[in-house]
Amino acid sequence: TLLYTIKFEDMSHTAADDTSRKRRRLLIGAGFVGCVAGSLALAGPFFAPALRRHCLPYVPATENTISLIFKEMRGCQSPLIDLGSGDGRVVIAAAKHGFQQAHGMELNIWLVLYSRMKSLLSGTHSQTKFYRANLWKTDLSRYQTVILFGGESMMSDVSLKLKEETLPGTEIISCRFPLDPDVWKPHKLIEDGHNPLWRYKQHTESDGQKLKVDK
């Protein structure tokens, strides 16, 4: 009888252990599925813009690139727009360099919200504005300074839009890729390793002058 009792208790413990292990596996599995689902929910808005007509992956501007932009724009304080403002670093830097109206246009709502918070914490919120908008449906004529980090596939279309909508004297800095040379003649090339910058000016005499190059 004693032996039977011991065997019965061993079997009970084994069954309980199996049940406990199954329960742990279910909890781990449920946790994993939850994490994946949560990650997809959060990441979805970041990748959704890439599924649109022009793919514009989010690649933050380097500190050196930002420094070169505002070295080139020294003395400018006209209304500024960053087309595809990402985490807001260029717009916030513009505010710190004296631009009183520095705006950022971005498709990704999470980056828009993050930029607003970042600007608030940096003390530049009174000079900045971040909004979710579609570039192709937005009138750019109110801005006299345009910063653009474009993708190669969009440069032809955005060149035409800028030519049609920006006013005489508007300054444009195109980073990483130049505007369409059939539409715009660059005023200046600023070399920054693998991230060159092209400076353009709308309807000025310099359009026909020799390209300046800064290294």
XYZ file of C-alpha atoms in Angstrom:
215
model
C 0.000 0.000 0.000
C 2.852 2.346 0.855
C 4.486 1.671 -2.533
C 1.192 2.336 -4.328
C 0.783 5.607 -2.428
C 4.303 6.738 -3.364
C 3.756 5.879 -7.059
C 0.397 7.686 -7.030
C 1.991 10.784 -5.504
C 4.791 10.672 -8.108
C 2.207 10.451 -10.882
C 0.270 13.372 -9.381
C 3.433 15.484 -9.217
C 4.300 14.581 -12.823
C 0.819 15.542 -14.040
C 0.992 18.812 -12.107
C 4.438 19.563 -13.546
C 3.192 18.869 -17.086
C 0.216 21.161 -16.551
C 2.494 23.876 -15.153
C 4.878 23.564 -18.087
C 2.021 23.763 -20.593
C 0.677 26.814 -18.814
C 4.087 28.491 -18.963
C 4.405 27.702 -22.666
C 0.969 29.189 -23.319
C 1.838 32.345 -21.366
C 5.166 32.710 -23.176
C 3.489 32.125 -26.531
C 0.763 34.637 -25.760
C 3.385 37.163 -24.627
C 5.404 36.668 -27.803
C 2.329 37.110 -30.011
C 1.391 40.222 -28.044
C 4.863 41.700 -28.468
C 4.868 41.042 -32.204
C 1.384 42.512 -32.601
C 2.324 45.554 -30.536
C 5.532 46.082 -32.507
C 3.666 45.882 -35.800
C 1.058 48.330 -34.544
C 3.748 50.824 -33.524
C 5.992 50.253 -36.521
C 3.200 50.294 -39.094
C 2.962 54.090 -39.362
C 6.740 54.309 -39.823
C 6.730 51.973 -42.824
C 3.394 52.955 -44.349
C 4.814 56.050 -46.147
C 7.232 53.754 -47.985
C 4.242 52.093 -49.642
C 3.137 55.340 -51.261
C 3.996 56.688 -54.709
C 7.500 57.759 -53.714
C 9.496 55.775 -51.176
C 11.005 58.075 -48.535
C 12.642 55.996 -45.797
C 13.380 57.880 -42.598
C 17.117 58.626 -42.481
C 18.018 61.274 -39.858
C 20.228 64.166 -40.933
C 23.714 64.117 -39.437
C 24.911 66.891 -37.150
C 27.496 67.863 -39.772
C 24.850 68.170 -42.484
C 22.669 70.346 -40.247
C 25.665 72.522 -39.418
C 26.445 72.990 -43.128
C 22.818 73.844 -43.930
C 22.660 76.699 -41.448
C 26.170 77.880 -42.181
C 24.951 78.261 -45.763
C 21.685 79.879 -44.616
C 23.400 82.336 -42.274
C 21.449 85.570 -42.180
C 18.248 84.041 -43.566
C 15.207 84.270 -41.308
C 12.340 83.951 -43.766
C 9.597 81.318 -43.260
C 11.194 77.881 -43.569
C 9.763 74.457 -44.385
C 11.489 71.091 -44.064
C 9.834 68.668 -46.496
C 9.819 65.332 -44.689
C 10.916 66.622 -41.295
C 11.398 63.240 -39.578
C 12.159 63.692 -35.883
C 12.237 67.494 -36.221
C 15.945 68.032 -35.774
C 16.373 70.335 -38.797
C 13.348 72.466 -37.885
C 14.453 72.777 -34.254
C 17.962 73.716 -35.403
C 16.422 76.370 -37.672
C 14.593 77.892 -34.696
C 17.845 77.938 -32.725
C 19.505 79.743 -35.650
C 16.963 82.558 -35.575
C 14.169 81.415 -37.886
C 10.929 82.651 -36.317
C 8.712 80.470 -38.508
C 10.243 77.020 -38.922
C 7.795 74.376 -40.067
C 8.114 70.649 -40.609
C 5.916 68.598 -42.946
C 5.817 64.847 -42.288
C 3.520 61.971 -43.278
C 4.309 59.864 -40.221
C 2.035 61.010 -37.380
C 4.254 59.429 -34.706
C 7.247 61.437 -35.904
C 5.078 64.571 -35.968
C 4.046 64.029 -32.336
C 7.608 63.206 -31.311
C 8.882 66.370 -33.026
C 6.333 68.525 -31.212
C 7.382 67.095 -27.853
C 11.063 67.467 -28.703
C 10.538 71.098 -29.700
C 8.619 71.779 -26.493
C 11.434 70.320 -24.393
C 14.069 72.279 -26.317
C 12.250 75.585 -25.767
C 11.660 76.278 -29.475
C 7.944 75.458 -29.669
C 6.907 79.104 -30.143
C 8.924 79.244 -33.381
C 8.139 75.795 -34.773
C 5.164 73.990 -36.194
C 4.965 70.323 -37.161
C 2.055 68.939 -39.100
C 1.049 65.823 -40.962
C 0.539 66.600 -44.625
C 0.955 65.237 -48.111
C 3.662 67.146 -49.968
C 1.871 66.864 -53.293
C -1.301 68.460 -51.891
C 0.395 71.302 -49.996
C 0.969 74.806 -51.356
C 4.611 75.819 -50.766
C 4.318 79.438 -51.939
C 4.271 80.834 -48.375
C 7.809 79.632 -47.668
C 10.968 81.443 -48.772
C 13.369 78.796 -47.459
C 12.890 75.129 -48.347
C 14.936 72.219 -46.994
C 14.558 68.892 -48.752
C 15.907 65.419 -47.981
C 14.435 63.644 -50.973
C 14.566 60.200 -52.512
C 15.994 59.761 -55.992
C 12.662 58.607 -57.431
C 10.848 61.805 -56.434
C 13.316 64.481 -57.505
C 11.840 65.083 -60.949
C 8.295 65.575 -59.621
C 9.338 67.703 -56.660
C 11.506 69.873 -58.935
C 8.479 70.767 -61.022
C 6.368 71.457 -57.933
C 9.013 73.769 -56.461
C 9.462 75.593 -59.773
C 5.720 76.159 -60.112
C 4.943 77.168 -56.525
C 7.911 78.948 -54.941
C 8.253 82.710 -55.284
C 11.221 84.657 -56.717
C 14.102 84.720 -54.264
C 13.136 81.486 -52.521
C 16.195 79.602 -51.235
C 16.225 75.815 -51.571
C 18.679 73.368 -50.057
C 18.430 69.844 -51.474
C 20.299 67.205 -49.495
C 21.606 63.850 -50.765
C 20.065 64.211 -54.240
C 19.980 67.238 -56.587
C 16.881 68.684 -58.173
C 16.204 67.860 -61.816
C 18.910 69.686 -63.844
C 16.432 70.214 -66.675
C 14.292 72.271 -64.310
C 16.776 73.835 -61.875
C 20.354 75.019 -62.190
C 22.189 74.822 -58.845
C 23.690 78.002 -57.477
C 26.156 76.142 -55.298
C 27.322 72.637 -54.384
C 28.392 71.987 -50.798
C 30.287 68.717 -50.484
C 29.715 66.691 -47.321
C 31.249 63.291 -47.969
C 28.481 60.960 -49.111
C 25.794 63.558 -48.298
C 26.297 66.538 -50.642
C 24.032 69.586 -50.540
C 22.836 71.639 -53.497
C 21.714 75.238 -53.071
C 19.193 76.755 -55.486
C 17.518 80.134 -55.791
C 14.255 80.718 -57.612
C 14.404 83.016 -60.686
C 17.686 84.762 -60.056
C 20.485 85.883 -62.332
C 22.767 83.309 -60.727
C 20.788 80.518 -62.459
C 23.013 80.898 -65.488
C 26.308 81.388 -63.667
C 29.024 78.838 -63.113
C 28.381 76.407 -60.284
C 30.242 77.203 -57.075
C 31.676 74.291 -55.129
C 32.480 74.271 -51.406
C 34.511 71.385 -50.009
